[in-house]
Short mmCIF file of C-alpha atoms in Angstrom, two decimals:
data_model
loop_
_atom_site.label_atom_id
_atom_site.label_comp_id
_atom_site.label_asym_id
_atom_site.label_seq_id
_atom_site.Cartn_x
_atom_site.Cartn_y
_atom_site.Cartn_z
CA UNK Z 1 2.22 -5.55 -14.34
CA UNK Z 2 2.79 -1.88 -14.97
CA UNK Z 3 3.21 -1.03 -11.30
CA UNK Z 4 6.04 -3.51 -10.74
CA UNK Z 5 9.64 -2.46 -10.49
CA UNK Z 6 12.10 -3.73 -13.05
CA UNK Z 7 14.30 -5.53 -10.53
CA UNK Z 8 11.85 -7.18 -8.19
CA UNK Z 9 12.81 -10.46 -6.60
CA UNK Z 10 10.85 -13.16 -8.33
CA UNK Z 11 9.53 -16.52 -7.28
CA UNK Z 12 8.22 -19.02 -9.76
CA UNK Z 13 6.31 -22.07 -8.53
CA UNK Z 14 4.19 -24.84 -9.95
CA UNK Z 15 0.48 -24.87 -9.31
CA UNK Z 16 -0.23 -26.85 -6.19
CA UNK Z 17 3.15 -26.24 -4.61
CA UNK Z 18 3.62 -24.20 -1.45
CA UNK Z 19 5.17 -20.74 -1.80
CA UNK Z 20 7.29 -18.88 0.71
CA UNK Z 21 7.88 -15.18 0.27
CA UNK Z 22 10.37 -13.47 2.53
CA UNK Z 23 10.75 -9.96 3.78
CA UNK Z 24 13.35 -8.27 5.95
CA UNK Z 25 12.53 -5.16 7.91
CA UNK Z 26 14.88 -2.76 9.62
CA UNK Z 27 12.86 -0.74 12.12
CA UNK Z 28 13.02 -2.36 15.52
CA UNK Z 29 10.20 -0.04 16.62
CA UNK Z 30 7.78 -1.64 14.17
CA UNK Z 31 5.14 -3.65 15.96
CA UNK Z 32 2.58 -4.33 13.29
CA UNK Z 33 3.14 -6.05 9.97
CA UNK Z 34 0.91 -6.67 6.99
CA UNK Z 35 1.18 -8.61 3.77
CA UNK Z 36 -0.44 -7.15 0.68
CA UNK Z 37 -1.05 -8.66 -2.75
CA UNK Z 38 -1.04 -6.46 -5.81
CA UNK Z 39 -2.30 -7.77 -9.11
CA UNK Z 40 -1.44 -6.05 -12.33
CA UNK Z 41 -3.37 -2.82 -12.74
CA UNK Z 42 -4.89 -2.95 -9.28
CA UNK Z 43 -4.27 -1.54 -5.87
CA UNK Z 44 -2.71 -3.51 -3.01
CA UNK Z 45 -5.09 -5.92 -1.32
CA UNK Z 46 -4.80 -6.95 2.31
CA UNK Z 47 -3.90 -10.61 2.87
CA UNK Z 48 -2.98 -11.07 6.50
CA UNK Z 49 -1.48 -9.14 9.39
CA UNK Z 50 0.44 -9.92 12.54
CA UNK Z 51 1.35 -7.97 15.63
CA UNK Z 52 4.75 -8.16 17.25
CA UNK Z 53 3.45 -10.06 20.28
CA UNK Z 54 2.87 -13.04 17.98
CA UNK Z 55 5.24 -15.11 15.90
CA UNK Z 56 2.74 -16.93 13.73
CA UNK Z 57 -0.71 -16.28 12.38
CA UNK Z 58 -2.77 -18.36 9.99
CA UNK Z 59 -5.44 -17.43 7.52
CA UNK Z 60 -7.09 -19.27 4.70
CA UNK Z 61 -4.21 -20.95 2.81
CA UNK Z 62 -1.79 -18.33 4.13
CA UNK Z 63 0.49 -18.22 7.15
CA UNK Z 64 2.63 -15.33 8.28
CA UNK Z 65 5.70 -15.95 10.41
CA UNK Z 66 7.48 -13.22 12.31
CA UNK Z 67 11.00 -13.51 13.67
CA UNK Z 68 11.73 -10.36 15.62
CA UNK Z 69 15.22 -11.46 16.55
CA UNK Z 70 16.41 -11.24 12.97
CA UNK Z 71 13.70 -8.81 11.80
CA UNK Z 72 12.30 -11.22 9.27
CA UNK Z 73 8.79 -11.81 8.04
CA UNK Z 74 7.57 -14.54 5.74
CA UNK Z 75 4.37 -15.35 3.94
CA UNK Z 76 3.56 -18.96 3.20
CA UNK Z 77 0.90 -19.76 0.64
CA UNK Z 78 -0.34 -23.33 0.60
CA UNK Z 79 -1.37 -25.10 -2.60
CA UNK Z 80 -0.52 -22.10 -4.74
CA UNK Z 81 -2.97 -21.37 -7.53
CA UNK Z 82 -2.61 -19.37 -10.79
CA UNK Z 83 -4.79 -16.69 -9.22
CA UNK Z 84 -2.09 -16.14 -6.61
CA UNK Z 85 0.23 -14.71 -9.27
CA UNK Z 86 0.90 -11.13 -8.22
CA UNK Z 87 3.40 -8.88 -6.50
CA UNK Z 88 3.47 -9.41 -2.74
CA UNK Z 89 4.50 -6.61 -0.40
CA UNK Z 90 5.24 -6.70 3.26
CA UNK Z 91 4.51 -3.52 5.17
CA UNK Z 92 5.41 -2.43 8.67
CA UNK Z 93 4.01 0.15 11.02
CA UNK Z 94 5.92 1.76 13.82
CA UNK Z 95 4.61 1.48 17.35
CA UNK Z 96 2.57 4.50 18.35
CA UNK Z 97 2.35 5.95 14.88
CA UNK Z 98 -0.66 6.31 12.68
CA UNK Z 99 -1.06 4.16 9.62
CA UNK Z 100 2.23 5.31 8.07
CA UNK Z 101 2.94 1.98 6.52
CA UNK Z 102 6.44 1.41 5.21
CA UNK Z 103 6.33 -0.99 2.30
CA UNK Z 104 9.02 -3.36 1.14
CA UNK Z 105 10.02 -3.50 -2.51
CA UNK Z 106 7.84 -6.49 -3.29
CA UNK Z 107 8.26 -9.99 -4.67
CA UNK Z 108 6.75 -11.11 -7.94
CA UNK Z 109 5.14 -14.52 -7.62
CA UNK Z 110 4.44 -16.41 -10.82
CA UNK Z 111 2.43 -19.61 -10.63
CA UNK Z 112 2.86 -21.97 -13.55
CA UNK Z 113 -0.11 -24.20 -14.40
CA UNK V 1 -13.74 -4.15 -5.30
CA UNK V 2 -12.31 -2.42 -2.23
CA UNK V 3 -15.00 0.26 -2.13
CA UNK V 4 -12.43 3.03 -2.57
CA UNK V 5 -12.94 5.03 -5.75
CA UNK V 6 -10.25 7.04 -7.45
CA UNK V 7 -10.49 9.34 -10.45
CA UNK V 8 -9.13 9.76 -12.99
CA UNK V 9 -7.66 6.34 -13.71
CA UNK V 10 -5.18 7.77 -16.18
CA UNK V 11 -3.87 11.29 -16.65
CA UNK V 12 -1.28 12.61 -19.06
CA UNK V 13 0.00 16.12 -18.66
CA UNK V 14 3.05 18.29 -19.27
CA UNK V 15 5.82 19.49 -17.01
CA UNK V 16 4.93 22.58 -15.03
CA UNK V 17 1.24 21.77 -14.98
CA UNK V 18 -1.04 21.13 -12.03
CA UNK V 19 -3.40 18.20 -11.55
CA UNK V 20 -5.93 17.09 -8.97
CA UNK V 21 -6.55 13.47 -8.08
CA UNK V 22 -9.76 12.54 -6.34
CA UNK V 23 -10.59 9.80 -3.88
CA UNK V 24 -13.83 8.62 -2.32
CA UNK V 25 -13.21 6.37 0.68
CA UNK V 26 -15.22 3.30 1.59
CA UNK V 27 -18.57 4.10 3.08
CA UNK V 28 -18.10 4.77 6.78
CA UNK V 29 -14.32 5.13 6.67
CA UNK V 30 -13.07 8.33 8.23
CA UNK V 31 -9.40 8.09 7.39
CA UNK V 32 -7.86 8.61 3.97
CA UNK V 33 -4.28 7.99 2.97
CA UNK V 34 -2.32 8.83 -0.15
CA UNK V 35 0.54 6.71 -1.43
CA UNK V 36 2.81 7.12 -4.42
CA UNK V 37 4.09 4.08 -6.30
CA UNK V 38 6.95 4.52 -8.70
CA UNK V 39 9.29 2.01 -10.30
CA UNK V 40 12.35 3.11 -8.37
CA UNK V 41 10.83 4.04 -5.02
CA UNK V 42 8.11 1.47 -4.55
CA UNK V 43 5.07 2.41 -2.45
CA UNK V 44 5.68 5.58 -0.46
CA UNK V 45 3.35 7.06 2.13
CA UNK V 46 2.50 10.67 1.37
CA UNK V 47 -0.14 11.92 3.76
CA UNK V 48 -3.09 10.90 5.93
CA UNK V 49 -6.31 12.67 6.82
CA UNK V 50 -8.79 11.73 9.48
CA UNK V 51 -12.25 13.24 9.57
CA UNK V 52 -11.13 16.31 7.69
CA UNK V 53 -7.89 16.97 9.50
CA UNK V 54 -4.33 16.16 8.54
CA UNK V 55 -3.10 13.36 10.75
CA UNK V 56 0.28 12.25 9.49
CA UNK V 57 2.77 13.27 6.84
CA UNK V 58 5.25 11.18 4.99
CA UNK V 59 7.45 11.86 2.01
CA UNK V 60 5.22 14.47 0.47
CA UNK V 61 6.83 17.22 -1.57
CA UNK V 62 5.99 20.85 -0.90
CA UNK V 63 4.60 21.04 -4.45
CA UNK V 64 1.97 18.52 -3.40
CA UNK V 65 -0.95 19.18 -1.10
CA UNK V 66 -4.07 17.36 -0.06
CA UNK V 67 -7.28 17.93 1.77
CA UNK V 68 -10.26 15.97 3.03
CA UNK V 69 -13.68 17.50 2.65
CA UNK V 70 -16.71 17.34 4.99
CA UNK V 71 -18.17 14.51 2.91
CA UNK V 72 -14.85 12.68 3.56
CA UNK V 73 -13.68 12.55 -0.02
CA UNK V 74 -10.12 13.67 -0.53
CA UNK V 75 -8.12 15.40 -3.21
CA UNK V 76 -4.41 15.30 -3.87
CA UNK V 77 -3.10 18.33 -5.70
CA UNK V 78 0.17 18.05 -7.59
CA UNK V 79 1.66 21.27 -8.95
CA UNK V 80 4.69 22.36 -10.95
CA UNK V 81 4.85 18.83 -12.22
CA UNK V 82 8.18 17.26 -13.11
CA UNK V 83 8.97 14.16 -15.11
CA UNK V 84 9.82 12.34 -11.90
CA UNK V 85 6.29 12.80 -10.60
CA UNK V 86 5.10 10.21 -13.08
CA UNK V 87 3.78 7.39 -10.93
CA UNK V 88 0.74 5.56 -9.69
CA UNK V 89 -1.02 7.42 -6.92
CA UNK V 90 -3.08 5.31 -4.58
CA UNK V 91 -5.68 6.36 -2.13
CA UNK V 92 -6.55 4.10 0.78
CA UNK V 93 -9.09 4.33 3.56
CA UNK V 94 -9.70 2.87 6.97
CA UNK V 95 -12.31 3.24 9.65
CA UNK V 96 -10.00 4.77 12.24
CA UNK V 97 -6.77 6.70 12.20
CA UNK V 98 -4.61 4.03 13.74
CA UNK V 99 -3.51 0.55 12.99
CA UNK V 100 -5.90 -1.08 15.42
CA UNK V 101 -8.50 -2.04 12.89
CA UNK V 102 -6.06 -3.98 10.79
CA UNK V 103 -7.10 -3.36 7.22
CA UNK V 104 -6.28 -0.53 4.91
CA UNK V 105 -8.38 -0.60 1.74
CA UNK V 106 -6.74 0.65 -1.43
CA UNK V 107 -8.30 2.06 -4.55
CA UNK V 108 -7.13 1.06 -8.00
CA UNK V 109 -4.92 4.08 -8.38
CA UNK V 110 -4.52 7.04 -10.68
CA UNK V 111 -1.69 6.70 -13.18
CA UNK V 112 -0.06 10.05 -13.81
CA UNK V 113 2.26 10.50 -16.75
CA UNK V 114 4.19 13.75 -17.03
CA UNK V 115 5.66 14.44 -20.46
#
């Protein structure tokens, strides 16, 4: 899509497989994390969030895992579908701040039918 | 459809010019945020308004300014445009000013091209 950087990490999976998208963050003061999906030509769309007092949260077909020790976040998508093809961003928010989300660079997920 | 409306969708202008991007938040949302998305910088937070008042500032250049009006719509003004200002500008809205509600709803963006 036109909003995607030229050197995004990419993940290519087969339809029906599970996908795991990873994200590293650096701010130890961040206590709220969100995954967004951005399809070509559209704005980011909220998928799932997690607060730092949790290490796992599940949604519909998606699971977010948070490892605060190594400052790592992952998004797992079960039974990936062609409609899941998009750029996925993790975002973090610092404790006590307003919604000044800091976004990661994004990962391009391509689902092959 | 997120409920956030941005205009124009596309804008082409020349260096040195000034443009205004407009955003209507979701019905009932009091907080508006502006983000810039470029190929080399990714999504960058610019500025946030809550109920008409500036609430937080990010990496916003002095050539850029924004405001939120009594009807809660917001405008982002970009002046003395440079080639590097070419980017997608997103507006987002939320009910409150903090992260407690969880979701931030993004519009579809305004693509600015500076020639």
